[in-house]
Amino acid sequence: MSTGILRVWQRNLDVYRQNWKISFMPPLLEPLLYLAAFGIGLSGLIGEVAYGDGRISYLAFIAPALLAINIMNNAFFENTYASFVRMYYQKTFDAMMATPLSVEEIITGEIVWGATKSVIATAIMMVILTFFDLIHYPTGLLLIPLAFCGGFAFGSIGMYFTGIVSHIELFNLPFFLFITPMFLFSGTFFPLEGMPPWAQMLATALPLTHLVDLTRGLCYGSFAKSFPLALGYLLLFSLVFYPLALTKMRRRLIK
Amino acid sequence: MLEPIVEALQLRKTYGQLVAVDDVSFTIAKGECFGILGPNGAGKTTTIRMTYGFSPLTAGSLRVFGLDVSRHARVIKARIGVCQQDNTLDPDLTIFQNLTVFARYFNIPKPLASRKADELLRFMSLDHRSHSRALELSGGMVRRIVLARALINQPELLILDEPTTGLDPQSRHQVWERLDNLRRQGMSILLTTHYMEEASRLCDRIIIMDQGRILVQGKPSELIRDHIGKDVMEISSPAADLRTYIRLQKMSFEDLGDRILVYGNHDDHLYRYISNRFCPEGCVMRTATLEDVFLKLTGRGLRE
């Protein structure tokens, strides 16, 4: 089982390495753009934000959220659009299935690759954020394994959608109904504490809220009480959606 | 008799109400080239997909190398080479990488994989294109690369699903030459095709399928002899008295309206007689082919 997963992962890495000059640009540029727009632009308007018992700059408030969003986006995009193209248009999975690889290994390899994309993006972004002194070390190093956990959860959700959509255009739905609301309402750009209770409840159900919680803690070097719960919630999404993705893809690929 | 490479017993595959394959049994001996023929939708691809573990069986039993496909898919897949009908070359990789990355799926060590890839690309006369991408190549080249890729694990059985569909005559002959070569080396081959010429040329034995079932099974030459005879007389714009004559003589024939095909083992005498008496414009006598058998058995209606 394990070498098969590695083989699928290596295939994707080989392709990534050919295009690395393009592939590593977005995670490098995106945070810079966000930091410029929100951090510098909005900072003047907003000033400081209440966090825990103290107050922090708006820049420090959104920087970890940008990390979390990047983790989510990279894995989710990879295991929706990119995996779908490989499966549907390039018939890459069909070719793999004529080798000793099993469907489970192919799909797991894809999800692990999606999580790897999250890790790569996180590492690149960390370089930028460290340069602005926005990450506390050594706790900040734990962002790397966290990126993998978060990437695996969001990748599994993405792969589940890949298993059920009939056409690539349909990915607009999960992006519009799931990813975009999370991007905006997971305590990313404004603290949840100021929101009405029902909105806070809703936000708590979103997995990104918990990932943001974790990246904030690690960036600030403070482990909050909610840590195990947040990590558990992400794990729960993996435990539910990873087997679901396998089931759906098995049904889709084995005719 | 040696243990057969493939042993299929009463295979059945249904998709909901649709019966794709029904009661299909055959065996393939070592070193044999075995062909599955049939019109579109006959169940050829489904049958072949079952043999490499891509489609689970609804009923029946299927053993490859003496192993049950439903239980030993991984072991079996490690020992076979598959050319699927669709182009499944990886467009993200070069031709050379296509072969070496594929070799890695079989856990073939890198130095050996590179050597094998070089060797196979040479065998397919494509060593000059090893750094091209699949999208830059012609259909014939792509098919040869898919074939090369299927050979990377030195398979004991090669499975080809319509290996020359969509190729121009030159490319088709290129592929046939390679397959001939492999046959001479003792490779066991299972292929599907709807080109009768291909089946006649390559296959030791064939089955003709239609609507999921086997119609006939045997050597191409025997099938022609048993179902058609030695030759076919083709008479265009037949007159009514010819029809009467053929019927009275109890000849085996097919009436297509504007054309009549008379099957059998005719001598020149009869041919000359018919040709002089019934068709002043002349008629044609030609050697019977597998295509005659195929069309006689599966009918001439379109399958769409």
Coordinates of C-alpha atoms in Angstrom, one line a residue:
Chain A
M1 CA 0.0 0.0 0.0
S2 CA 2.5 2.5 1.1
T3 CA 4.9 2.4 -1.9
G4 CA 2.0 2.8 -4.2
I5 CA 1.0 6.1 -2.5
L6 CA 4.6 7.2 -2.8
R7 CA 4.7 6.4 -6.5
V8 CA 1.6 8.5 -7.2
W9 CA 3.0 11.3 -5.1
Q10 CA 6.3 11.1 -6.9
R11 CA 4.6 11.5 -10.3
N12 CA 3.0 14.7 -9.2
L13 CA 6.3 16.0 -7.7
D14 CA 8.1 15.3 -11.0
V15 CA 5.6 17.4 -12.8
Y16 CA 5.7 20.1 -10.1
R17 CA 9.5 20.3 -10.3
Q18 CA 9.3 21.0 -14.0
N19 CA 7.2 24.0 -13.4
W20 CA 8.5 25.1 -10.0
K21 CA 9.4 28.5 -11.2
I22 CA 5.7 29.2 -11.9
S23 CA 4.3 27.0 -9.2
F24 CA 6.0 28.8 -6.3
M25 CA 5.1 32.3 -7.4
P26 CA 1.5 32.4 -6.1
P27 CA 2.3 31.5 -2.5
L28 CA 5.1 34.0 -2.6
L29 CA 3.2 36.9 -4.2
E30 CA -0.3 36.4 -2.8
P31 CA 0.6 37.1 0.9
L32 CA 2.6 40.1 -0.2
L33 CA -0.4 41.5 -2.0
Y34 CA -2.7 40.8 0.9
L35 CA -0.3 42.2 3.4
A36 CA 0.0 45.3 1.3
A37 CA -3.8 45.7 0.8
F38 CA -5.1 44.7 4.1
G39 CA -2.1 45.1 6.4
I40 CA -0.8 48.4 5.2
G41 CA -4.0 49.8 3.5
L42 CA -6.6 48.8 6.1
S43 CA -4.3 48.9 9.1
G44 CA -4.3 52.7 9.2
L45 CA -8.1 52.6 9.4
I46 CA -8.4 49.8 11.9
G47 CA -5.3 50.2 14.0
E48 CA -5.3 47.4 16.6
V49 CA -7.5 44.4 17.2
A50 CA -8.4 42.8 20.5
Y51 CA -7.0 39.3 20.8
G52 CA -7.1 37.2 23.9
D53 CA -6.4 39.6 26.8
G54 CA -4.4 42.1 24.8
R55 CA -4.4 44.0 21.6
I56 CA -2.4 43.2 18.5
S57 CA -1.8 45.1 15.2
Y58 CA -4.1 44.4 12.4
L59 CA -1.2 43.1 10.3
A60 CA -0.4 40.5 13.0
F61 CA -4.1 39.6 13.2
I62 CA -4.5 38.7 9.5
A63 CA -1.0 37.2 8.8
P64 CA -1.8 33.8 10.4
A65 CA -5.3 33.8 8.8
L66 CA -3.6 34.2 5.4
L67 CA -1.5 31.1 6.2
A68 CA -4.6 29.2 7.0
I69 CA -6.4 30.3 3.9
N70 CA -3.4 29.3 1.8
I71 CA -3.4 25.9 3.4
M72 CA -7.1 25.4 2.6
N73 CA -6.9 26.8 -1.0
N74 CA -3.8 24.9 -2.1
A75 CA -5.1 21.5 -1.1
F76 CA -8.7 22.1 -2.1
F77 CA -7.7 23.5 -5.5
E78 CA -5.3 20.6 -6.1
N79 CA -7.7 17.9 -5.3
T80 CA -10.6 19.5 -7.2
Y81 CA -9.5 21.1 -10.4
A82 CA -6.1 19.6 -10.8
S83 CA -7.1 16.1 -9.8
F84 CA -10.2 16.3 -12.0
V85 CA -8.1 17.3 -15.0
R86 CA -5.8 14.3 -14.4
M87 CA -8.7 11.9 -13.9
Y88 CA -11.1 13.1 -16.6
Y89 CA -9.2 14.8 -19.4
Q90 CA -5.7 13.2 -19.1
K91 CA -6.9 9.7 -18.1
T92 CA -3.9 9.6 -15.8
F93 CA -5.7 7.5 -13.2
D94 CA -6.9 5.0 -15.9
A95 CA -3.3 4.5 -16.9
M96 CA -2.3 4.0 -13.3
M97 CA -5.0 1.4 -12.8
A98 CA -3.5 -0.8 -15.4
T99 CA -0.4 -1.1 -13.2
P100 CA -0.2 -2.7 -9.8
L101 CA -1.5 0.5 -8.2
S102 CA -5.0 0.3 -6.6
V103 CA -7.7 3.0 -6.7
E104 CA -7.1 3.6 -2.9
E105 CA -3.4 4.2 -3.5
I106 CA -4.0 6.5 -6.4
I107 CA -6.5 8.6 -4.5
T108 CA -4.5 8.7 -1.3
G109 CA -1.4 9.7 -3.2
E110 CA -3.4 12.5 -4.7
I111 CA -4.7 13.8 -1.4
V112 CA -1.2 13.5 0.2
W113 CA 0.1 15.5 -2.8
G114 CA -2.6 18.1 -2.2
A115 CA -1.5 18.3 1.5
T116 CA 2.1 18.6 0.2
K117 CA 1.1 21.6 -1.9
S118 CA -0.2 23.2 1.3
V119 CA 3.1 22.5 3.0
I120 CA 5.1 24.0 0.2
A121 CA 2.9 27.1 0.1
T122 CA 3.1 27.4 3.8
A123 CA 6.9 27.2 3.9
I124 CA 7.3 29.8 1.2
M125 CA 4.8 32.1 2.9
M126 CA 6.5 31.7 6.2
V127 CA 9.7 33.1 4.7
I128 CA 7.9 36.3 3.8
L129 CA 6.0 36.5 7.1
T130 CA 9.2 35.9 9.1
F131 CA 10.8 38.7 7.2
F132 CA 8.1 41.0 8.6
D133 CA 8.6 39.5 12.0
L134 CA 5.1 38.0 12.1
I135 CA 6.0 34.5 13.2
H136 CA 7.2 33.5 16.7
Y137 CA 9.8 30.7 16.8
P138 CA 10.2 27.9 17.6
T139 CA 6.4 27.3 17.8
G140 CA 6.1 28.7 14.3
L141 CA 7.9 25.6 13.0
L142 CA 4.8 23.5 13.9
L143 CA 3.0 25.4 11.1
I144 CA 4.6 22.9 8.7
P145 CA 3.0 19.7 10.2
L146 CA -0.1 21.7 10.8
A147 CA -0.2 22.6 7.1
F148 CA -0.1 18.9 6.3
C149 CA -3.0 18.1 8.6
G150 CA -5.1 21.0 7.3
G151 CA -4.2 20.2 3.8
F152 CA -5.2 16.6 4.2
A153 CA -8.6 17.6 5.6
F154 CA -9.4 20.1 2.9
G155 CA -7.9 17.9 0.2
S156 CA -10.1 15.0 1.3
I157 CA -13.2 17.3 1.1
G158 CA -12.0 18.4 -2.4
M159 CA -11.5 14.9 -3.6
Y160 CA -15.0 14.0 -2.4
F161 CA -16.4 16.6 -4.7
T162 CA -14.1 15.3 -7.5
G163 CA -15.7 12.0 -7.0
I164 CA -19.3 13.3 -7.5
V165 CA -19.2 16.2 -10.0
S166 CA -20.1 15.3 -13.5
H167 CA -18.5 18.3 -15.1
I168 CA -15.6 20.6 -14.2
E169 CA -17.8 23.7 -14.2
L170 CA -19.6 22.3 -11.2
F171 CA -16.6 23.0 -8.9
N172 CA -17.9 26.6 -8.9
L173 CA -20.5 25.4 -6.4
P174 CA -18.2 24.2 -3.6
F175 CA -16.0 27.2 -4.2
F176 CA -18.8 29.6 -4.1
L177 CA -20.8 28.0 -1.3
F178 CA -18.1 26.6 0.9
I179 CA -14.6 28.1 0.2
T180 CA -15.5 31.7 -0.3
P181 CA -17.8 32.0 2.8
M182 CA -15.1 30.3 4.9
F183 CA -12.5 32.7 3.5
L184 CA -14.6 35.6 4.7
F185 CA -16.3 34.4 7.9
S186 CA -13.8 32.2 9.7
G187 CA -12.4 34.9 11.9
T188 CA -10.0 35.6 9.1
F189 CA -10.3 39.4 8.6
F190 CA -12.3 40.4 11.7
P191 CA -12.5 38.8 15.1
L192 CA -15.5 36.6 15.7
E193 CA -15.9 38.0 19.3
G194 CA -17.7 41.0 17.9
M195 CA -20.3 39.0 16.0
P196 CA -23.8 38.0 17.2
P197 CA -23.9 34.6 18.9
W198 CA -25.7 32.8 16.0
A199 CA -23.0 34.0 13.6
Q200 CA -20.3 32.8 16.1
M201 CA -22.0 29.4 16.2
L202 CA -22.1 29.2 12.5
A203 CA -18.4 30.1 12.3
T204 CA -17.5 27.5 14.8
A205 CA -18.9 24.8 12.4
L206 CA -16.5 25.9 9.7
P207 CA -13.3 23.9 9.6
L208 CA -11.3 27.0 8.5
T209 CA -12.2 28.8 11.8
H210 CA -10.3 26.1 13.7
L211 CA -7.4 26.1 11.3
V212 CA -7.1 29.9 11.8
D213 CA -7.2 29.4 15.5
L214 CA -4.3 27.0 15.3
T215 CA -2.2 29.2 12.9
R216 CA -2.7 32.2 15.2
G217 CA -1.6 30.3 18.3
L218 CA 1.5 29.0 16.5
C219 CA 2.4 32.4 15.0
Y220 CA 2.0 34.2 18.4
G221 CA 3.7 31.4 20.4
S222 CA 0.8 30.9 22.6
F223 CA -1.1 27.6 22.9
A224 CA -4.7 28.4 23.6
K225 CA -7.0 26.0 25.5
S226 CA -9.0 25.4 22.3
F227 CA -6.0 23.8 20.6
P228 CA -6.9 20.1 21.1
L229 CA -10.5 20.8 20.1
A230 CA -9.5 22.7 17.0
L231 CA -7.0 19.9 15.9
G232 CA -9.7 17.3 16.7
Y233 CA -12.2 19.1 14.5
L234 CA -9.8 19.1 11.5
L235 CA -9.1 15.5 12.2
L236 CA -12.8 14.7 12.2
F237 CA -13.1 16.2 8.7
S238 CA -10.3 14.0 7.5
L239 CA -11.9 10.9 9.2
V240 CA -15.2 11.6 7.5
F241 CA -14.2 12.9 4.1
Y242 CA -11.2 10.7 3.4
P243 CA -13.1 7.4 3.4
L244 CA -16.0 9.2 1.6
A245 CA -13.7 10.4 -1.1
L246 CA -12.3 6.8 -1.5
T247 CA -15.8 5.4 -1.8
K248 CA -16.9 7.9 -4.3
M249 CA -13.8 7.6 -6.4
R250 CA -13.9 3.9 -6.4
R251 CA -17.4 4.0 -7.7
R252 CA -16.4 6.5 -10.3
L253 CA -13.3 4.8 -11.6
I254 CA -14.1 1.1 -11.4
K255 CA -16.8 0.4 -14.0
Chain B
M1 CA -1.7 -29.2 -22.1
L2 CA 0.1 -26.3 -20.5
E3 CA -1.7 -24.2 -17.9
P4 CA -3.6 -21.6 -19.9
I5 CA -2.5 -17.9 -19.5
V6 CA -6.2 -16.8 -19.4
E7 CA -9.1 -19.0 -18.5
A8 CA -12.5 -17.3 -18.6
L9 CA -15.6 -19.2 -17.6
Q10 CA -19.1 -17.9 -18.2
L11 CA -18.2 -14.3 -17.7
R12 CA -21.1 -12.0 -17.1
K13 CA -21.2 -8.3 -16.6
T14 CA -24.3 -6.1 -16.1
Y15 CA -24.7 -2.4 -15.6
G16 CA -28.2 -2.1 -14.1
Q17 CA -30.6 -3.4 -16.7
L18 CA -27.9 -3.5 -19.4
V19 CA -26.2 -6.9 -20.0
A20 CA -22.8 -6.0 -21.4
V21 CA -21.2 -9.5 -21.4
D22 CA -23.1 -12.7 -21.1
D23 CA -21.9 -16.3 -20.8
V24 CA -18.5 -15.7 -22.3
S25 CA -15.9 -18.5 -22.0
F26 CA -12.5 -18.8 -23.6
T27 CA -9.0 -19.8 -22.9
I28 CA -5.7 -18.4 -24.1
A29 CA -2.6 -20.6 -24.3
K30 CA 0.9 -19.5 -23.7
G31 CA 2.4 -17.8 -26.7
E32 CA -0.9 -17.5 -28.4
C33 CA -2.4 -14.4 -30.0
F34 CA -6.1 -14.3 -29.2
G35 CA -8.5 -11.8 -30.8
I36 CA -11.9 -10.6 -29.7
L37 CA -13.9 -9.2 -32.6
G38 CA -17.3 -7.6 -32.7
P39 CA -19.2 -4.5 -33.7
N40 CA -19.4 -1.5 -31.4
G41 CA -21.1 -2.3 -28.1
A42 CA -20.5 -6.0 -28.5
G43 CA -18.8 -6.3 -25.1
K44 CA -15.2 -6.5 -26.3
T45 CA -13.8 -3.8 -24.1
T46 CA -15.8 -4.9 -21.1
T47 CA -14.4 -8.4 -21.5
I48 CA -10.9 -7.2 -21.8
R49 CA -11.3 -4.8 -18.9
M50 CA -12.3 -7.7 -16.7
T51 CA -9.1 -9.5 -17.6
Y52 CA -7.0 -6.8 -16.2
G53 CA -9.1 -6.2 -13.1
F54 CA -10.5 -2.8 -14.2
S55 CA -14.1 -4.1 -14.1
P56 CA -15.3 -6.5 -11.4
L57 CA -17.2 -9.6 -12.7
T58 CA -21.0 -9.8 -12.1
A59 CA -20.7 -13.6 -12.4
G60 CA -18.4 -16.3 -13.7
S61 CA -14.8 -17.0 -13.1
L62 CA -11.7 -15.5 -14.6
R63 CA -8.2 -16.7 -14.0
V64 CA -5.0 -15.1 -15.3
F65 CA -1.7 -17.0 -14.9
G66 CA -3.9 -19.5 -12.8
L67 CA -4.8 -16.7 -10.4
D68 CA -8.3 -15.5 -9.7
V69 CA -8.5 -11.8 -10.9
S70 CA -10.9 -10.7 -8.2
R71 CA -8.4 -11.8 -5.5
H72 CA -5.0 -11.3 -7.0
A73 CA -5.4 -8.2 -9.2
R74 CA -2.2 -6.6 -8.0
V75 CA 0.0 -9.7 -8.7
I76 CA -1.7 -10.2 -12.1
K77 CA -1.3 -6.5 -13.1
A78 CA 2.4 -6.6 -12.3
R79 CA 2.8 -9.4 -14.9
I80 CA 0.7 -7.9 -17.7
G81 CA 1.0 -5.0 -20.1
V82 CA -2.1 -3.1 -21.1
C83 CA -2.7 -0.7 -24.0
Q84 CA -6.0 1.0 -23.4
Q85 CA -8.3 2.3 -26.1
D86 CA -8.0 5.9 -25.0
N87 CA -4.7 7.7 -25.2
T88 CA -3.6 7.6 -21.6
L89 CA -0.1 9.0 -22.1
D90 CA 0.7 11.6 -19.5
P91 CA 0.8 15.0 -21.2
D92 CA 2.6 16.6 -18.2
L93 CA 5.6 14.4 -18.9
T94 CA 8.1 13.8 -21.7
I95 CA 7.9 10.6 -23.7
F96 CA 11.0 9.2 -21.8
Q97 CA 9.5 10.2 -18.5
N98 CA 6.2 8.6 -19.4
L99 CA 8.1 5.3 -19.6
T100 CA 10.2 5.8 -16.5
V101 CA 7.4 7.1 -14.3
F102 CA 5.3 4.2 -15.4
A103 CA 8.2 1.8 -14.6
R104 CA 8.2 3.3 -11.1
Y105 CA 4.5 2.2 -10.6
F106 CA 5.9 -1.3 -11.0
N107 CA 8.7 -0.6 -8.5
I108 CA 11.3 -1.0 -11.2
P109 CA 14.6 0.5 -10.1
K110 CA 15.6 3.7 -11.8
P111 CA 18.7 2.6 -13.7
L112 CA 16.9 -0.5 -15.1
A113 CA 13.9 1.7 -16.0
S114 CA 16.0 4.1 -18.0
R115 CA 17.7 1.3 -19.8
K116 CA 14.4 -0.4 -20.6
A117 CA 12.9 2.9 -21.7
D118 CA 15.8 3.6 -24.1
E119 CA 15.6 0.1 -25.5
L120 CA 11.8 0.2 -26.0
L121 CA 11.9 3.6 -27.7
R122 CA 14.5 2.2 -30.1
F123 CA 12.4 -0.9 -30.7
M124 CA 9.5 1.4 -31.6
S125 CA 11.8 3.7 -33.7
L126 CA 11.0 6.6 -31.5
D127 CA 14.3 7.2 -29.7
H128 CA 14.7 10.5 -31.5
R129 CA 11.5 11.8 -29.9
S130 CA 12.2 10.9 -26.3
H131 CA 12.1 14.5 -25.1
S132 CA 8.9 15.4 -26.9
R133 CA 5.6 15.7 -25.2
A134 CA 2.7 13.4 -26.1
L135 CA 0.7 16.3 -27.5
E136 CA 3.4 17.0 -30.1
L137 CA 3.2 13.6 -31.7
S138 CA 1.0 12.0 -34.4
G139 CA -1.6 9.3 -33.5
G140 CA 0.7 6.5 -34.8
M141 CA 3.6 7.6 -32.7
V142 CA 1.4 7.9 -29.6
R143 CA 0.1 4.4 -30.1
R144 CA 3.7 3.0 -30.4
I145 CA 4.6 4.8 -27.2
V146 CA 1.6 3.4 -25.4
L147 CA 2.8 0.0 -26.7
A148 CA 6.3 0.7 -25.5
R149 CA 5.0 1.7 -22.1
A150 CA 2.9 -1.4 -21.8
L151 CA 6.1 -3.5 -22.3
I152 CA 8.2 -1.7 -19.6
N153 CA 7.5 -4.4 -17.0
Q154 CA 8.4 -7.2 -19.4
P155 CA 4.9 -8.6 -19.3
E156 CA 4.0 -12.2 -19.9
L157 CA 0.7 -11.2 -21.4
L158 CA 0.0 -8.1 -23.5
I159 CA -3.6 -6.8 -23.6
L160 CA -4.5 -4.5 -26.4
D161 CA -7.8 -2.7 -26.8
E162 CA -8.2 -1.7 -30.4
P163 CA -4.4 -1.1 -31.0
T164 CA -4.7 0.5 -34.4
T165 CA -8.1 2.2 -34.4
G166 CA -7.8 5.7 -35.9
L167 CA -4.3 5.1 -37.4
D168 CA -3.4 5.7 -41.1
P169 CA -2.3 2.6 -43.1
Q170 CA 1.4 3.3 -42.6
S171 CA 1.1 3.6 -38.9
R172 CA -1.1 0.6 -38.7
H173 CA 1.5 -1.5 -40.5
Q174 CA 4.2 -0.1 -38.1
V175 CA 2.2 -1.3 -35.1
W176 CA 1.5 -4.7 -36.7
E177 CA 5.2 -5.2 -37.5
R178 CA 6.1 -4.6 -33.8
L179 CA 3.3 -7.0 -32.7
D180 CA 4.5 -9.7 -35.1
N181 CA 7.9 -9.2 -33.7
L182 CA 6.7 -9.7 -30.2
R183 CA 4.7 -12.8 -31.2
R184 CA 7.8 -14.4 -32.6
Q185 CA 9.5 -13.8 -29.3
G186 CA 6.7 -15.9 -27.7
M187 CA 4.6 -13.1 -26.2
S188 CA 1.0 -14.1 -25.4
I189 CA -1.4 -11.4 -26.7
L190 CA -5.1 -10.7 -26.1
L191 CA -6.5 -8.0 -28.4
T192 CA -9.8 -6.5 -29.5
T193 CA -10.3 -5.1 -32.9
H194 CA -12.9 -4.4 -35.5
Y195 CA -10.4 -4.6 -38.3
M196 CA -10.7 -8.1 -39.9
E197 CA -7.4 -7.7 -41.7
E198 CA -5.8 -7.1 -38.3
A199 CA -7.3 -10.2 -36.8
S200 CA -6.5 -12.4 -39.8
R201 CA -2.9 -11.2 -39.8
L202 CA -2.1 -11.4 -36.1
C203 CA -4.5 -13.8 -34.4
D204 CA -4.1 -17.5 -34.0
R205 CA -7.6 -17.8 -32.7
I206 CA -10.5 -15.4 -32.4
I207 CA -14.0 -15.1 -31.0
I208 CA -16.6 -13.0 -32.7
M209 CA -19.0 -11.3 -30.2
D210 CA -22.2 -9.5 -30.6
Q211 CA -24.5 -8.1 -28.0
G212 CA -22.4 -9.5 -25.2
R213 CA -22.4 -13.1 -26.4
I214 CA -19.9 -15.2 -28.3
L215 CA -21.1 -16.1 -31.8
V216 CA -18.3 -18.2 -33.0
Q217 CA -14.8 -19.2 -31.8
G218 CA -11.9 -20.6 -33.8
K219 CA -9.0 -20.1 -36.1
P220 CA -9.6 -17.3 -38.7
S221 CA -9.0 -19.7 -41.6
E222 CA -11.3 -22.4 -40.2
L223 CA -14.0 -19.8 -39.5
I224 CA -13.8 -18.6 -43.1
R225 CA -13.9 -22.2 -44.4
D226 CA -16.8 -23.2 -42.2
H227 CA -19.0 -20.2 -42.6
I228 CA -18.3 -18.9 -46.1
G229 CA -16.2 -21.4 -48.0
K230 CA -13.3 -20.7 -50.3
D231 CA -14.5 -17.7 -52.2
V232 CA -17.3 -15.2 -52.7
M233 CA -18.9 -14.2 -56.0
E234 CA -20.1 -10.6 -56.0
I235 CA -22.8 -9.8 -58.5
S236 CA -24.0 -6.2 -58.8
S237 CA -27.5 -5.3 -60.2
P238 CA -28.6 -8.9 -60.2
A239 CA -31.5 -9.9 -62.6
A240 CA -34.5 -11.9 -61.4
D241 CA -33.5 -15.0 -63.2
L242 CA -30.2 -15.1 -61.4
R243 CA -32.0 -15.0 -58.1
T244 CA -34.1 -18.0 -59.3
Y245 CA -31.1 -19.8 -60.5
I246 CA -29.2 -19.4 -57.2
R247 CA -32.2 -20.5 -55.3
L248 CA -32.7 -23.6 -57.4
Q249 CA -29.0 -24.5 -57.2
K250 CA -29.4 -24.2 -53.4
M251 CA -26.3 -22.0 -53.1
S252 CA -25.4 -20.2 -50.0
F253 CA -25.9 -16.5 -50.7
E254 CA -26.8 -13.1 -49.3
D255 CA -29.1 -10.8 -51.1
L256 CA -28.4 -7.1 -50.4
G257 CA -30.8 -5.8 -53.0
D258 CA -28.5 -4.1 -55.4
R259 CA -25.9 -6.8 -54.9
I260 CA -25.8 -10.5 -54.3
L261 CA -23.0 -12.3 -52.6
V262 CA -22.7 -16.0 -53.4
Y263 CA -20.6 -18.0 -50.9
G264 CA -19.0 -21.3 -51.5
N265 CA -16.2 -23.3 -53.1
H266 CA -16.8 -22.4 -56.7
D267 CA -14.9 -23.7 -59.7
D268 CA -14.1 -21.5 -62.6
H269 CA -16.6 -23.3 -64.7
L270 CA -19.6 -22.2 -62.6
Y271 CA -18.2 -18.7 -62.3
R272 CA -17.9 -18.4 -66.0
Y273 CA -21.4 -19.8 -66.5
I274 CA -23.0 -17.3 -64.1
S275 CA -20.9 -14.5 -65.4
N276 CA -21.8 -15.1 -69.1
R277 CA -25.4 -15.9 -68.6
F278 CA -26.6 -13.5 -65.9
C279 CA -24.3 -10.6 -65.7
P280 CA -23.1 -9.1 -69.0
E281 CA -21.3 -6.4 -67.1
G282 CA -19.3 -9.1 -65.4
C283 CA -19.1 -10.1 -61.8
V284 CA -16.3 -10.5 -59.4
M285 CA -15.0 -13.7 -57.7
R286 CA -12.7 -13.1 -54.8
T287 CA -11.2 -15.1 -51.9
A288 CA -13.4 -15.2 -48.9
T289 CA -12.2 -13.1 -45.9
L290 CA -12.9 -12.9 -42.2
E291 CA -14.9 -9.8 -43.0
D292 CA -17.4 -12.0 -44.9
V293 CA -17.8 -14.2 -41.8
F294 CA -18.1 -11.2 -39.6
L295 CA -20.8 -9.5 -41.7
K296 CA -22.7 -12.7 -42.2
L297 CA -22.8 -13.4 -38.5
T298 CA -23.3 -9.9 -37.1
G299 CA -25.5 -8.5 -39.8
R300 CA -25.1 -5.3 -41.8
G301 CA -27.2 -3.0 -39.7
L302 CA -25.4 0.0 -38.1
R303 CA -24.6 -0.2 -34.4
E304 CA -24.9 3.2 -32.9

